[in-house]
PDB file of C-alpha atoms in Angstrom:
ATOM      1  CA  GLN A   1     -16.802  -4.310   3.923  1.00  0.00           C
ATOM      2  CA  VAL A   2     -13.824  -1.985   3.600  1.00  0.00           C
ATOM      3  CA  GLN A   3     -10.874  -2.632   5.867  1.00  0.00           C
ATOM      4  CA  LEU A   4      -7.594  -0.750   6.081  1.00  0.00           C
ATOM      5  CA  GLN A   5      -4.743  -2.127   8.161  1.00  0.00           C
ATOM      6  CA  GLU A   6      -1.624  -0.057   8.770  1.00  0.00           C
ATOM      7  CA  SER A   7       1.747  -1.465   9.758  1.00  0.00           C
ATOM      8  CA  GLY A   8       5.398  -0.449   9.818  1.00  0.00           C
ATOM      9  CA  GLY A   9       5.442   2.100  12.588  1.00  0.00           C
ATOM     10  CA  GLY A  10       8.039   2.154  15.326  1.00  0.00           C
ATOM     11  CA  LEU A  11      10.772   4.109  17.042  1.00  0.00           C
ATOM     12  CA  VAL A  12      13.466   5.653  14.871  1.00  0.00           C
ATOM     13  CA  GLN A  13      16.244   8.152  15.435  1.00  0.00           C
ATOM     14  CA  PRO A  14      16.177  11.584  13.806  1.00  0.00           C
ATOM     15  CA  GLY A  15      17.375  11.315  10.226  1.00  0.00           C
ATOM     16  CA  GLY A  16      16.213   7.722   9.968  1.00  0.00           C
ATOM     17  CA  SER A  17      13.641   6.113   7.703  1.00  0.00           C
ATOM     18  CA  LEU A  18      10.493   4.041   8.003  1.00  0.00           C
ATOM     19  CA  ARG A  19       8.085   2.589   5.487  1.00  0.00           C
ATOM     20  CA  LEU A  20       4.445   2.387   6.440  1.00  0.00           C
ATOM     21  CA  SER A  21       2.079  -0.012   4.721  1.00  0.00           C
ATOM     22  CA  CYS A  22      -1.690   0.053   4.436  1.00  0.00           C
ATOM     23  CA  ALA A  23      -3.252  -3.218   3.351  1.00  0.00           C
ATOM     24  CA  ALA A  24      -6.695  -2.593   1.905  1.00  0.00           C
ATOM     25  CA  SER A  25      -9.600  -4.957   1.378  1.00  0.00           C
ATOM     26  CA  GLY A  26     -13.074  -4.362   0.029  1.00  0.00           C
ATOM     27  CA  ILE A  27     -11.956  -1.563  -2.298  1.00  0.00           C
ATOM     28  CA  ILE A  28     -10.056  -1.209  -5.557  1.00  0.00           C
ATOM     29  CA  LEU A  29      -7.100   1.140  -5.133  1.00  0.00           C
ATOM     30  CA  SER A  30      -7.128   2.373  -8.721  1.00  0.00           C
ATOM     31  CA  ALA A  31     -10.715   3.544  -8.201  1.00  0.00           C
ATOM     32  CA  ASN A  32      -9.994   5.395  -4.967  1.00  0.00           C
ATOM     33  CA  ALA A  33      -7.852   8.246  -3.807  1.00  0.00           C
ATOM     34  CA  MET A  34      -5.842   6.989  -0.844  1.00  0.00           C
ATOM     35  CA  ALA A  35      -4.197   9.165   1.761  1.00  0.00           C
ATOM     36  CA  TRP A  36      -2.076   9.195   4.868  1.00  0.00           C
ATOM     37  CA  TYR A  37      -2.919  11.392   7.818  1.00  0.00           C
ATOM     38  CA  ARG A  38      -1.245  11.818  11.173  1.00  0.00           C
ATOM     39  CA  GLN A  39      -2.167  12.982  14.633  1.00  0.00           C
ATOM     40  CA  ALA A  40       0.458  14.137  17.074  1.00  0.00           C
ATOM     41  CA  PRO A  41      -0.222  14.231  20.825  1.00  0.00           C
ATOM     42  CA  GLY A  42      -2.429  17.189  21.683  1.00  0.00           C
ATOM     43  CA  LYS A  43      -2.914  18.177  18.046  1.00  0.00           C
ATOM     44  CA  GLN A  44      -5.607  17.741  15.439  1.00  0.00           C
ATOM     45  CA  ARG A  45      -5.309  15.107  12.771  1.00  0.00           C
ATOM     46  CA  GLU A  46      -3.603  16.489   9.668  1.00  0.00           C
ATOM     47  CA  TRP A  47      -3.307  15.314   6.112  1.00  0.00           C
ATOM     48  CA  VAL A  48       0.190  14.170   5.049  1.00  0.00           C
ATOM     49  CA  ALA A  49       0.087  12.682   1.543  1.00  0.00           C
ATOM     50  CA  ALA A  50      -2.357  11.386  -1.020  1.00  0.00           C
ATOM     51  CA  ILE A  51      -2.369   9.408  -4.230  1.00  0.00           C
ATOM     52  CA  SER A  52      -5.274   9.650  -6.636  1.00  0.00           C
ATOM     53  CA  GLY A  53      -6.839   6.729  -8.428  1.00  0.00           C
ATOM     54  CA  GLY A  54      -4.897   7.866 -11.482  1.00  0.00           C
ATOM     55  CA  GLY A  55      -1.609   7.759  -9.583  1.00  0.00           C
ATOM     56  CA  ASN A  56      -0.996  11.457  -9.012  1.00  0.00           C
ATOM     57  CA  SER A  57       0.593  12.207  -5.640  1.00  0.00           C
ATOM     58  CA  LEU A  58       0.250  15.208  -3.358  1.00  0.00           C
ATOM     59  CA  TYR A  59       2.066  16.163  -0.170  1.00  0.00           C
ATOM     60  CA  THR A  60       1.705  18.625   2.610  1.00  0.00           C
ATOM     61  CA  ASP A  61       4.550  21.144   2.596  1.00  0.00           C
ATOM     62  CA  SER A  62       6.265  19.857   5.735  1.00  0.00           C
ATOM     63  CA  VAL A  63       6.993  16.438   4.195  1.00  0.00           C
ATOM     64  CA  LYS A  64       7.733  17.354   0.575  1.00  0.00           C
ATOM     65  CA  GLY A  65      11.044  15.904  -0.523  1.00  0.00           C
ATOM     66  CA  ARG A  66      11.162  13.524   2.456  1.00  0.00           C
ATOM     67  CA  PHE A  67       8.046  11.340   2.150  1.00  0.00           C
ATOM     68  CA  THR A  68       6.856   9.346  -0.835  1.00  0.00           C
ATOM     69  CA  ILE A  69       3.422   7.789  -1.221  1.00  0.00           C
ATOM     70  CA  SER A  70       2.978   4.850  -3.562  1.00  0.00           C
ATOM     71  CA  ARG A  71       0.711   1.897  -4.109  1.00  0.00           C
ATOM     72  CA  ASP A  72       0.806  -1.656  -5.409  1.00  0.00           C
ATOM     73  CA  ASN A  73      -2.481  -2.437  -7.108  1.00  0.00           C
ATOM     74  CA  LEU A  74      -1.768  -6.168  -7.239  1.00  0.00           C
ATOM     75  CA  LYS A  75      -1.159  -6.314  -3.496  1.00  0.00           C
ATOM     76  CA  ASN A  76      -3.889  -3.734  -2.844  1.00  0.00           C
ATOM     77  CA  THR A  77      -1.459  -1.933  -0.564  1.00  0.00           C
ATOM     78  CA  VAL A  78      -0.516   1.700  -0.140  1.00  0.00           C
ATOM     79  CA  TYR A  79       2.882   2.726   1.194  1.00  0.00           C
ATOM     80  CA  LEU A  80       4.409   5.778   2.791  1.00  0.00           C
ATOM     81  CA  GLN A  81       8.180   5.895   2.595  1.00  0.00           C
ATOM     82  CA  MET A  82       9.436   8.352   5.187  1.00  0.00           C
ATOM     83  CA  ASN A  83      13.025   9.549   5.035  1.00  0.00           C
ATOM     84  CA  SER A  84      14.986  12.161   6.979  1.00  0.00           C
ATOM     85  CA  LEU A  85      12.562  11.810   9.851  1.00  0.00           C
ATOM     86  CA  LYS A  86      12.328  14.571  12.415  1.00  0.00           C
ATOM     87  CA  PRO A  87      10.980  14.607  15.980  1.00  0.00           C
ATOM     88  CA  ASP A  88       8.059  16.695  14.650  1.00  0.00           C
ATOM     89  CA  ASP A  89       7.026  13.678  12.556  1.00  0.00           C
ATOM     90  CA  THR A  90       6.139  11.810  15.742  1.00  0.00           C
ATOM     91  CA  ALA A  91       2.454  10.903  15.521  1.00  0.00           C
ATOM     92  CA  VAL A  92      -0.044   8.156  14.960  1.00  0.00           C
ATOM     93  CA  TYR A  93      -0.284   7.672  11.201  1.00  0.00           C
ATOM     94  CA  TYR A  94      -3.600   6.709   9.634  1.00  0.00           C
ATOM     95  CA  CYS A  95      -4.442   5.379   6.217  1.00  0.00           C
ATOM     96  CA  ALA A  96      -7.679   6.562   4.623  1.00  0.00           C
ATOM     97  CA  ALA A  97      -9.696   5.735   1.535  1.00  0.00           C
ATOM     98  CA  HIS A  98     -11.592   8.635   0.045  1.00  0.00           C
ATOM     99  CA  GLY A  99     -14.220   6.799  -1.966  1.00  0.00           C
ATOM    100  CA  THR A 100     -13.592   8.937  -5.051  1.00  0.00           C
ATOM    101  CA  ARG A 101     -10.914   8.687  -7.700  1.00  0.00           C
ATOM    102  CA  SER A 102      -9.665  12.228  -7.149  1.00  0.00           C
ATOM    103  CA  PHE A 103      -8.307  13.391  -3.825  1.00  0.00           C
ATOM    104  CA  VAL A 104     -10.391  16.017  -2.072  1.00  0.00           C
ATOM    105  CA  LEU A 105      -9.316  17.036   1.399  1.00  0.00           C
ATOM    106  CA  GLY A 106     -11.995  16.412   3.969  1.00  0.00           C
ATOM    107  CA  THR A 107     -13.723  13.567   2.149  1.00  0.00           C
ATOM    108  CA  ALA A 108     -12.042  10.534   3.728  1.00  0.00           C
ATOM    109  CA  ARG A 109     -14.606   7.790   3.926  1.00  0.00           C
ATOM    110  CA  TYR A 110     -12.783   4.855   5.511  1.00  0.00           C
ATOM    111  CA  TRP A 111     -10.017   4.851   8.113  1.00  0.00           C
ATOM    112  CA  GLY A 112      -7.534   2.397   9.463  1.00  0.00           C
ATOM    113  CA  GLN A 113      -6.707   2.031  13.140  1.00  0.00           C
ATOM    114  CA  GLY A 114      -3.375   3.795  12.893  1.00  0.00           C
ATOM    115  CA  THR A 115       0.267   2.966  13.534  1.00  0.00           C
ATOM    116  CA  GLN A 116       2.535   4.830  15.931  1.00  0.00           C
ATOM    117  CA  VAL A 117       5.676   6.538  14.667  1.00  0.00           C
ATOM    118  CA  ALA A 118       8.105   7.962  17.210  1.00  0.00           C
ATOM    119  CA  VAL A 119      11.196   9.902  16.190  1.00  0.00           C
ATOM    120  CA  SER A 120      13.584  10.362  19.058  1.00  0.00           C
ATOM    121  CA  SER A 121      17.218   9.988  19.976  1.00  0.00           C
TER     122      SER A 121
END
């Protein structure tokens, strides 16, 4: 049984930083593309960042240069380091496992419950 548990969300001021964690069980990270998505109030869920089973990372344009996705295979945990946060980054952030080694948008197979990130002064 695959389980993904996000943590690390919270309230932060604009320009601040947060690190989200996604603890995975029931899957092997190096065999799966892992991704972060977010859903802001009143908006559709959108893809934010992904890391392939081979370790290649991808980002949506709005977070390039500010967010970094990484993983620790020994801890079976995926991270999202978020710097220079903006109010537009406010959303519930979800971790997803794609079930394939390469990242393909739209093929997320397993989802976590999400963690709230609020960026406000």
